[in-house]
Amino acid sequence: MDFLTYIATGAGVGFAVGLTGIGGGSLMTPLLLMFGFPAHIAIGTDLMYAAITKSTGVIVHHRQKSIDWTLVKTLCAGSLPATVLTIVLLKFFFDRSADYSPILTLCLGIMLTLTALSLFMSPFLKRRQLSGVSMIPQKYQTPLTFIAGIFLGVLVTLSSVGAGALGTAAIVLLYPLLKPIKVVGSDLAHAVPLTLLAGFGHIWLGNVDFVLLGSLLIGSIPAIYVGTRVGMKLPDTFMRIILAIILLGLGLKYLF
């Protein structure tokens, strides 16, 4: 595949991200695998792609004061050490990247399936927010948030998927009283350091293709803007259901 094809791929994923609001990892990594990239290259490159494309969103949400930084710090306290530990284990327990590729593919299947299920549950999660009723006692929120961060740290590092959709689902389940805009902003503020640290870890492992990364960014950044404009005119529920079906199919493919 050539440089222009990579740019077109980035544009396609960027447009889909803008259209649906779902993180690019759910689409980008499976696409790169279909193009013949090894799992470790697809996942490592996508993590850096995610960190860069999401970073501008954090700046916007911070200016709008739509980030709960206490929540973000609790998630990071679990996810960032878990990310470092996962990278270290990959580095010193395997001789070559190809040796742990089956583990990455399995985790990708799990995370794609969970992401699809979270999209199907989206109406339920929205009703939870609107009801403002929490089923989890406040004293358990912080330790459960920390544990959720650990799981996200390990699984996102191994799959590049889930920092967005699953992170949002976890926040809504644990903090149904949090305003929707703060759910989005807080999830994004957690996703950037998580994917950035995981991406740097994969650079250390030799799993990032920088030519591919640059090409994807050239295509995706303007396409995200276009997709966002178009997405405002399309029914949100319909688009999410279609995407959920696609992700579920991909997830089951990599699981079985």
PDB file of C-alpha atoms in Angstrom:
ATOM      1  CA  MET A   1       0.000   0.000   0.000  1.00  0.00           C
ATOM      2  CA  ASP A   2       1.202   3.525  -0.738  1.00  0.00           C
ATOM      3  CA  PHE A   3       1.273   6.881   1.020  1.00  0.00           C
ATOM      4  CA  LEU A   4      -1.990   8.109  -0.561  1.00  0.00           C
ATOM      5  CA  THR A   5      -3.821   4.970   0.537  1.00  0.00           C
ATOM      6  CA  TYR A   6      -2.769   5.571   4.136  1.00  0.00           C
ATOM      7  CA  ILE A   7      -3.999   9.168   3.911  1.00  0.00           C
ATOM      8  CA  ALA A   8      -7.331   7.962   2.503  1.00  0.00           C
ATOM      9  CA  THR A   9      -7.617   5.420   5.329  1.00  0.00           C
ATOM     10  CA  GLY A  10      -7.004   8.152   7.896  1.00  0.00           C
ATOM     11  CA  ALA A  11      -9.633  10.307   6.204  1.00  0.00           C
ATOM     12  CA  GLY A  12     -12.173   7.488   6.246  1.00  0.00           C
ATOM     13  CA  VAL A  13     -11.670   6.722   9.918  1.00  0.00           C
ATOM     14  CA  GLY A  14     -11.555  10.421  10.816  1.00  0.00           C
ATOM     15  CA  PHE A  15     -14.855  10.973   9.012  1.00  0.00           C
ATOM     16  CA  ALA A  16     -16.427   8.035  10.871  1.00  0.00           C
ATOM     17  CA  VAL A  17     -15.138   9.358  14.200  1.00  0.00           C
ATOM     18  CA  GLY A  18     -16.616  12.772  13.524  1.00  0.00           C
ATOM     19  CA  LEU A  19     -19.859  11.178  12.352  1.00  0.00           C
ATOM     20  CA  THR A  20     -20.406   8.888  15.341  1.00  0.00           C
ATOM     21  CA  GLY A  21     -18.228  10.303  18.111  1.00  0.00           C
ATOM     22  CA  ILE A  22     -16.685   6.889  18.681  1.00  0.00           C
ATOM     23  CA  GLY A  23     -12.927   6.590  19.135  1.00  0.00           C
ATOM     24  CA  GLY A  24     -10.853   5.780  16.068  1.00  0.00           C
ATOM     25  CA  GLY A  25      -9.164   2.761  17.666  1.00  0.00           C
ATOM     26  CA  SER A  26     -12.296   0.677  17.261  1.00  0.00           C
ATOM     27  CA  LEU A  27     -12.092   1.195  13.502  1.00  0.00           C
ATOM     28  CA  MET A  28      -8.444   1.958  12.783  1.00  0.00           C
ATOM     29  CA  THR A  29      -6.814  -1.137  14.259  1.00  0.00           C
ATOM     30  CA  PRO A  30      -9.113  -3.653  12.491  1.00  0.00           C
ATOM     31  CA  LEU A  31      -8.563  -1.767   9.212  1.00  0.00           C
ATOM     32  CA  LEU A  32      -4.791  -1.887   9.568  1.00  0.00           C
ATOM     33  CA  LEU A  33      -4.990  -5.608  10.296  1.00  0.00           C
ATOM     34  CA  MET A  34      -7.070  -6.105   7.147  1.00  0.00           C
ATOM     35  CA  PHE A  35      -4.389  -4.231   5.193  1.00  0.00           C
ATOM     36  CA  GLY A  36      -1.847  -6.786   6.357  1.00  0.00           C
ATOM     37  CA  PHE A  37      -0.078  -4.956   9.178  1.00  0.00           C
ATOM     38  CA  PRO A  38       0.995  -7.186  12.091  1.00  0.00           C
ATOM     39  CA  ALA A  39      -1.105  -6.797  15.232  1.00  0.00           C
ATOM     40  CA  HIS A  40       1.694  -5.153  17.232  1.00  0.00           C
ATOM     41  CA  ILE A  41       2.303  -2.498  14.531  1.00  0.00           C
ATOM     42  CA  ALA A  42      -1.422  -1.797  14.060  1.00  0.00           C
ATOM     43  CA  ILE A  43      -2.026  -1.412  17.788  1.00  0.00           C
ATOM     44  CA  GLY A  44       1.135   0.562  18.587  1.00  0.00           C
ATOM     45  CA  THR A  45       0.621   2.997  15.715  1.00  0.00           C
ATOM     46  CA  ASP A  46      -3.067   3.438  16.520  1.00  0.00           C
ATOM     47  CA  LEU A  47      -2.327   4.307  20.148  1.00  0.00           C
ATOM     48  CA  MET A  48      -0.141   7.227  19.066  1.00  0.00           C
ATOM     49  CA  TYR A  49      -2.767   8.216  16.484  1.00  0.00           C
ATOM     50  CA  ALA A  50      -5.442   8.256  19.206  1.00  0.00           C
ATOM     51  CA  ALA A  51      -3.347  10.310  21.627  1.00  0.00           C
ATOM     52  CA  ILE A  52      -2.623  12.997  19.036  1.00  0.00           C
ATOM     53  CA  THR A  53      -6.154  13.251  17.601  1.00  0.00           C
ATOM     54  CA  LYS A  54      -7.798  13.398  21.041  1.00  0.00           C
ATOM     55  CA  SER A  55      -5.441  15.991  22.535  1.00  0.00           C
ATOM     56  CA  THR A  56      -7.118  19.043  20.983  1.00  0.00           C
ATOM     57  CA  GLY A  57     -10.443  17.920  22.450  1.00  0.00           C
ATOM     58  CA  VAL A  58      -8.978  18.005  25.963  1.00  0.00           C
ATOM     59  CA  ILE A  59      -7.865  21.621  25.486  1.00  0.00           C
ATOM     60  CA  VAL A  60     -11.383  22.607  24.414  1.00  0.00           C
ATOM     61  CA  HIS A  61     -13.039  20.806  27.351  1.00  0.00           C
ATOM     62  CA  HIS A  62     -10.558  22.287  29.833  1.00  0.00           C
ATOM     63  CA  ARG A  63     -11.372  25.805  28.635  1.00  0.00           C
ATOM     64  CA  GLN A  64     -15.080  25.006  28.979  1.00  0.00           C
ATOM     65  CA  LYS A  65     -14.446  23.671  32.519  1.00  0.00           C
ATOM     66  CA  SER A  66     -16.149  20.435  31.531  1.00  0.00           C
ATOM     67  CA  ILE A  67     -13.570  18.066  33.051  1.00  0.00           C
ATOM     68  CA  ASP A  68     -13.794  16.526  36.516  1.00  0.00           C
ATOM     69  CA  TRP A  69     -10.071  16.422  37.252  1.00  0.00           C
ATOM     70  CA  THR A  70     -10.504  14.502  40.520  1.00  0.00           C
ATOM     71  CA  LEU A  71     -12.199  11.699  38.589  1.00  0.00           C
ATOM     72  CA  VAL A  72      -9.516  11.819  35.890  1.00  0.00           C
ATOM     73  CA  LYS A  73      -6.722  11.592  38.481  1.00  0.00           C
ATOM     74  CA  THR A  74      -8.368   8.550  40.091  1.00  0.00           C
ATOM     75  CA  LEU A  75      -8.674   6.778  36.747  1.00  0.00           C
ATOM     76  CA  CYS A  76      -5.064   7.653  35.882  1.00  0.00           C
ATOM     77  CA  ALA A  77      -3.867   6.382  39.262  1.00  0.00           C
ATOM     78  CA  GLY A  78      -5.057   2.952  38.183  1.00  0.00           C
ATOM     79  CA  SER A  79      -4.518   3.019  34.429  1.00  0.00           C
ATOM     80  CA  LEU A  80      -1.060   4.578  34.046  1.00  0.00           C
ATOM     81  CA  PRO A  81       0.846   2.208  36.381  1.00  0.00           C
ATOM     82  CA  ALA A  82      -1.071  -0.707  34.820  1.00  0.00           C
ATOM     83  CA  THR A  83       0.018   0.504  31.378  1.00  0.00           C
ATOM     84  CA  VAL A  84       3.681   0.690  32.417  1.00  0.00           C
ATOM     85  CA  LEU A  85       3.545  -2.782  33.980  1.00  0.00           C
ATOM     86  CA  THR A  86       1.905  -4.234  30.852  1.00  0.00           C
ATOM     87  CA  ILE A  87       4.584  -2.747  28.577  1.00  0.00           C
ATOM     88  CA  VAL A  88       7.393  -4.005  30.842  1.00  0.00           C
ATOM     89  CA  LEU A  89       5.928  -7.518  30.858  1.00  0.00           C
ATOM     90  CA  LEU A  90       5.702  -7.512  27.046  1.00  0.00           C
ATOM     91  CA  LYS A  91       9.291  -6.302  26.805  1.00  0.00           C
ATOM     92  CA  PHE A  92      10.934  -8.793  29.139  1.00  0.00           C
ATOM     93  CA  PHE A  93       8.723 -11.898  28.890  1.00  0.00           C
ATOM     94  CA  PHE A  94       8.781 -12.170  25.085  1.00  0.00           C
ATOM     95  CA  ASP A  95      11.754 -12.284  22.736  1.00  0.00           C
ATOM     96  CA  ARG A  96       9.982 -10.729  19.729  1.00  0.00           C
ATOM     97  CA  SER A  97       6.864  -8.649  19.108  1.00  0.00           C
ATOM     98  CA  ALA A  98       5.471 -11.442  16.947  1.00  0.00           C
ATOM     99  CA  ASP A  99       5.486 -13.741  19.987  1.00  0.00           C
ATOM    100  CA  TYR A 100       2.825 -11.746  21.811  1.00  0.00           C
ATOM    101  CA  SER A 101       0.759 -10.790  18.748  1.00  0.00           C
ATOM    102  CA  PRO A 102      -1.815 -13.564  19.468  1.00  0.00           C
ATOM    103  CA  ILE A 103      -2.407 -12.001  22.911  1.00  0.00           C
ATOM    104  CA  LEU A 104      -2.944  -8.592  21.296  1.00  0.00           C
ATOM    105  CA  THR A 105      -5.397 -10.047  18.774  1.00  0.00           C
ATOM    106  CA  LEU A 106      -7.372 -11.801  21.531  1.00  0.00           C
ATOM    107  CA  CYS A 107      -7.567  -8.603  23.594  1.00  0.00           C
ATOM    108  CA  LEU A 108      -8.634  -6.711  20.475  1.00  0.00           C
ATOM    109  CA  GLY A 109     -11.524  -9.131  19.978  1.00  0.00           C
ATOM    110  CA  ILE A 110     -12.574  -8.752  23.612  1.00  0.00           C
ATOM    111  CA  MET A 111     -12.445  -4.959  23.537  1.00  0.00           C
ATOM    112  CA  LEU A 112     -14.265  -4.636  20.201  1.00  0.00           C
ATOM    113  CA  THR A 113     -17.042  -6.874  21.526  1.00  0.00           C
ATOM    114  CA  LEU A 114     -17.294  -4.924  24.789  1.00  0.00           C
ATOM    115  CA  THR A 115     -17.293  -1.633  22.876  1.00  0.00           C
ATOM    116  CA  ALA A 116     -20.145  -2.879  20.678  1.00  0.00           C
ATOM    117  CA  LEU A 117     -22.127  -3.948  23.748  1.00  0.00           C
ATOM    118  CA  SER A 118     -21.548  -0.545  25.361  1.00  0.00           C
ATOM    119  CA  LEU A 119     -22.984   1.103  22.241  1.00  0.00           C
ATOM    120  CA  PHE A 120     -26.065  -1.114  22.399  1.00  0.00           C
ATOM    121  CA  MET A 121     -26.404  -0.118  26.087  1.00  0.00           C
ATOM    122  CA  SER A 122     -26.104   3.575  25.273  1.00  0.00           C
ATOM    123  CA  PRO A 123     -29.877   4.303  25.628  1.00  0.00           C
ATOM    124  CA  PHE A 124     -29.871   2.632  29.062  1.00  0.00           C
ATOM    125  CA  LEU A 125     -26.842   4.651  30.137  1.00  0.00           C
ATOM    126  CA  LYS A 126     -28.496   7.878  28.981  1.00  0.00           C
ATOM    127  CA  ARG A 127     -31.604   7.028  31.020  1.00  0.00           C
ATOM    128  CA  ARG A 128     -29.369   6.458  34.047  1.00  0.00           C
ATOM    129  CA  GLN A 129     -27.963   9.962  33.603  1.00  0.00           C
ATOM    130  CA  LEU A 130     -31.395  11.515  33.203  1.00  0.00           C
ATOM    131  CA  SER A 131     -32.767   9.706  36.260  1.00  0.00           C
ATOM    132  CA  GLY A 132     -29.893  10.944  38.401  1.00  0.00           C
ATOM    133  CA  VAL A 133     -30.173   7.807  40.539  1.00  0.00           C
ATOM    134  CA  SER A 134     -26.969   6.102  41.646  1.00  0.00           C
ATOM    135  CA  MET A 135     -27.019   2.390  42.492  1.00  0.00           C
ATOM    136  CA  ILE A 136     -23.461   2.568  43.853  1.00  0.00           C
ATOM    137  CA  PRO A 137     -22.869   4.056  47.332  1.00  0.00           C
ATOM    138  CA  GLN A 138     -20.618   7.103  47.205  1.00  0.00           C
ATOM    139  CA  LYS A 139     -17.972   5.500  49.452  1.00  0.00           C
ATOM    140  CA  TYR A 140     -17.360   2.825  46.804  1.00  0.00           C
ATOM    141  CA  GLN A 141     -17.063   5.188  43.841  1.00  0.00           C
ATOM    142  CA  THR A 142     -13.377   6.062  44.279  1.00  0.00           C
ATOM    143  CA  PRO A 143     -12.044   2.486  44.751  1.00  0.00           C
ATOM    144  CA  LEU A 144     -14.196   1.205  41.872  1.00  0.00           C
ATOM    145  CA  THR A 145     -12.955   4.057  39.662  1.00  0.00           C
ATOM    146  CA  PHE A 146      -9.371   3.089  40.510  1.00  0.00           C
ATOM    147  CA  ILE A 147     -10.092  -0.562  39.618  1.00  0.00           C
ATOM    148  CA  ALA A 148     -11.780   0.491  36.357  1.00  0.00           C
ATOM    149  CA  GLY A 149      -8.629   2.464  35.546  1.00  0.00           C
ATOM    150  CA  ILE A 150      -6.472  -0.632  36.027  1.00  0.00           C
ATOM    151  CA  PHE A 151      -8.594  -2.686  33.643  1.00  0.00           C
ATOM    152  CA  LEU A 152      -8.622   0.098  31.052  1.00  0.00           C
ATOM    153  CA  GLY A 153      -4.857   0.537  31.365  1.00  0.00           C
ATOM    154  CA  VAL A 154      -4.117  -3.118  30.670  1.00  0.00           C
ATOM    155  CA  LEU A 155      -6.689  -3.718  27.949  1.00  0.00           C
ATOM    156  CA  VAL A 156      -6.226  -0.450  26.051  1.00  0.00           C
ATOM    157  CA  THR A 157      -2.460  -1.006  26.018  1.00  0.00           C
ATOM    158  CA  LEU A 158      -2.963  -4.492  24.578  1.00  0.00           C
ATOM    159  CA  SER A 159      -5.669  -3.582  22.054  1.00  0.00           C
ATOM    160  CA  SER A 160      -5.703   0.235  21.492  1.00  0.00           C
ATOM    161  CA  VAL A 161      -9.510  -0.003  21.827  1.00  0.00           C
ATOM    162  CA  GLY A 162     -11.888   1.077  24.580  1.00  0.00           C
ATOM    163  CA  ALA A 163     -10.432   4.250  26.088  1.00  0.00           C
ATOM    164  CA  GLY A 164     -13.413   6.179  24.657  1.00  0.00           C
ATOM    165  CA  ALA A 165     -16.539   4.029  24.613  1.00  0.00           C
ATOM    166  CA  LEU A 166     -15.750   1.784  27.591  1.00  0.00           C
ATOM    167  CA  GLY A 167     -14.288   4.661  29.582  1.00  0.00           C
ATOM    168  CA  THR A 168     -17.499   6.629  29.050  1.00  0.00           C
ATOM    169  CA  ALA A 169     -19.649   3.640  30.035  1.00  0.00           C
ATOM    170  CA  ALA A 170     -17.645   3.136  33.239  1.00  0.00           C
ATOM    171  CA  ILE A 171     -17.949   6.803  34.205  1.00  0.00           C
ATOM    172  CA  VAL A 172     -21.720   6.872  33.593  1.00  0.00           C
ATOM    173  CA  LEU A 173     -22.253   3.690  35.621  1.00  0.00           C
ATOM    174  CA  LEU A 174     -20.164   4.964  38.509  1.00  0.00           C
ATOM    175  CA  TYR A 175     -21.187   8.646  38.362  1.00  0.00           C
ATOM    176  CA  PRO A 176     -24.747   8.920  36.951  1.00  0.00           C
ATOM    177  CA  LEU A 177     -25.133  12.357  38.559  1.00  0.00           C
ATOM    178  CA  LEU A 178     -22.265  13.777  36.498  1.00  0.00           C
ATOM    179  CA  LYS A 179     -23.389  16.067  33.676  1.00  0.00           C
ATOM    180  CA  PRO A 180     -23.095  14.488  30.194  1.00  0.00           C
ATOM    181  CA  ILE A 181     -20.639  17.147  28.993  1.00  0.00           C
ATOM    182  CA  LYS A 182     -18.403  16.392  31.992  1.00  0.00           C
ATOM    183  CA  VAL A 183     -18.621  12.659  31.273  1.00  0.00           C
ATOM    184  CA  VAL A 184     -17.308  13.270  27.758  1.00  0.00           C
ATOM    185  CA  GLY A 185     -14.652  15.761  28.866  1.00  0.00           C
ATOM    186  CA  SER A 186     -13.411  13.600  31.744  1.00  0.00           C
ATOM    187  CA  ASP A 187     -13.245  10.476  29.609  1.00  0.00           C
ATOM    188  CA  LEU A 188     -11.273  12.352  26.955  1.00  0.00           C
ATOM    189  CA  ALA A 189      -8.914  13.832  29.556  1.00  0.00           C
ATOM    190  CA  HIS A 190      -8.182  10.309  30.804  1.00  0.00           C
ATOM    191  CA  ALA A 191      -7.878   8.772  27.336  1.00  0.00           C
ATOM    192  CA  VAL A 192      -5.097  11.128  26.192  1.00  0.00           C
ATOM    193  CA  PRO A 193      -2.481  10.344  28.877  1.00  0.00           C
ATOM    194  CA  LEU A 194      -3.449   6.663  28.761  1.00  0.00           C
ATOM    195  CA  THR A 195      -3.047   6.288  24.998  1.00  0.00           C
ATOM    196  CA  LEU A 196       0.020   8.563  24.953  1.00  0.00           C
ATOM    197  CA  LEU A 197       1.830   6.548  27.626  1.00  0.00           C
ATOM    198  CA  ALA A 198       0.809   3.270  25.980  1.00  0.00           C
ATOM    199  CA  GLY A 199       1.922   4.669  22.616  1.00  0.00           C
ATOM    200  CA  PHE A 200       5.345   5.647  23.976  1.00  0.00           C
ATOM    201  CA  GLY A 201       5.586   2.170  25.460  1.00  0.00           C
ATOM    202  CA  HIS A 202       4.939   0.637  22.063  1.00  0.00           C
ATOM    203  CA  ILE A 203       7.575   2.953  20.539  1.00  0.00           C
ATOM    204  CA  TRP A 204      10.014   1.479  23.068  1.00  0.00           C
ATOM    205  CA  LEU A 205       8.901  -1.986  21.938  1.00  0.00           C
ATOM    206  CA  GLY A 206       9.451  -0.994  18.282  1.00  0.00           C
ATOM    207  CA  ASN A 207       5.760  -1.282  17.407  1.00  0.00           C
ATOM    208  CA  VAL A 208       5.060   2.149  15.827  1.00  0.00           C
ATOM    209  CA  ASP A 209       5.295   2.840  12.087  1.00  0.00           C
ATOM    210  CA  PHE A 210       5.935   6.594  11.905  1.00  0.00           C
ATOM    211  CA  VAL A 211       5.355   6.920   8.144  1.00  0.00           C
ATOM    212  CA  LEU A 212       1.992   5.225   8.568  1.00  0.00           C
ATOM    213  CA  LEU A 213       1.191   7.408  11.597  1.00  0.00           C
ATOM    214  CA  GLY A 214       1.959  10.639   9.767  1.00  0.00           C
ATOM    215  CA  SER A 215      -0.102   9.601   6.758  1.00  0.00           C
ATOM    216  CA  LEU A 216      -3.115   8.687   8.895  1.00  0.00           C
ATOM    217  CA  LEU A 217      -2.971  12.030  10.704  1.00  0.00           C
ATOM    218  CA  ILE A 218      -2.788  14.012   7.456  1.00  0.00           C
ATOM    219  CA  GLY A 219      -6.005  12.366   6.287  1.00  0.00           C
ATOM    220  CA  SER A 220      -7.921  12.187   9.539  1.00  0.00           C
ATOM    221  CA  ILE A 221      -7.605  15.636  11.096  1.00  0.00           C
ATOM    222  CA  PRO A 222      -9.621  17.528   8.426  1.00  0.00           C
ATOM    223  CA  ALA A 223     -11.964  14.553   7.955  1.00  0.00           C
ATOM    224  CA  ILE A 224     -12.945  14.562  11.639  1.00  0.00           C
ATOM    225  CA  TYR A 225     -14.189  18.140  11.230  1.00  0.00           C
ATOM    226  CA  VAL A 226     -16.195  17.246   8.105  1.00  0.00           C
ATOM    227  CA  GLY A 227     -17.663  14.158   9.756  1.00  0.00           C
ATOM    228  CA  THR A 228     -18.725  16.175  12.784  1.00  0.00           C
ATOM    229  CA  ARG A 229     -20.585  18.660  10.581  1.00  0.00           C
ATOM    230  CA  VAL A 230     -22.363  15.889   8.673  1.00  0.00           C
ATOM    231  CA  GLY A 231     -23.114  13.942  11.860  1.00  0.00           C
ATOM    232  CA  MET A 232     -25.121  16.854  13.255  1.00  0.00           C
ATOM    233  CA  LYS A 233     -27.723  16.213  10.532  1.00  0.00           C
ATOM    234  CA  LEU A 234     -28.015  12.423  10.944  1.00  0.00           C
ATOM    235  CA  PRO A 235     -29.942  10.421  13.588  1.00  0.00           C
ATOM    236  CA  ASP A 236     -27.494   9.582  16.373  1.00  0.00           C
ATOM    237  CA  THR A 237     -29.160   6.307  17.437  1.00  0.00           C
ATOM    238  CA  PHE A 238     -29.171   4.847  13.912  1.00  0.00           C
ATOM    239  CA  MET A 239     -25.476   5.571  13.356  1.00  0.00           C
ATOM    240  CA  ARG A 240     -24.486   4.048  16.688  1.00  0.00           C
ATOM    241  CA  ILE A 241     -26.475   0.873  16.049  1.00  0.00           C
ATOM    242  CA  ILE A 242     -24.847   0.395  12.640  1.00  0.00           C
ATOM    243  CA  LEU A 243     -21.393   0.947  14.127  1.00  0.00           C
ATOM    244  CA  ALA A 244     -22.144  -1.387  17.037  1.00  0.00           C
ATOM    245  CA  ILE A 245     -23.138  -4.186  14.637  1.00  0.00           C
ATOM    246  CA  ILE A 246     -19.909  -3.724  12.657  1.00  0.00           C
ATOM    247  CA  LEU A 247     -17.751  -3.723  15.798  1.00  0.00           C
ATOM    248  CA  LEU A 248     -19.533  -6.764  17.209  1.00  0.00           C
ATOM    249  CA  GLY A 249     -18.870  -8.676  14.001  1.00  0.00           C
ATOM    250  CA  LEU A 250     -15.202  -7.690  14.064  1.00  0.00           C
ATOM    251  CA  GLY A 251     -14.882  -8.537  17.741  1.00  0.00           C
ATOM    252  CA  LEU A 252     -16.309 -12.025  17.284  1.00  0.00           C
ATOM    253  CA  LYS A 253     -14.041 -12.539  14.267  1.00  0.00           C
ATOM    254  CA  TYR A 254     -10.903 -11.908  16.331  1.00  0.00           C
ATOM    255  CA  LEU A 255     -12.224 -13.977  19.241  1.00  0.00           C
ATOM    256  CA  PHE A 256     -13.046 -17.030  17.153  1.00  0.00           C
TER     257      PHE A 256
END
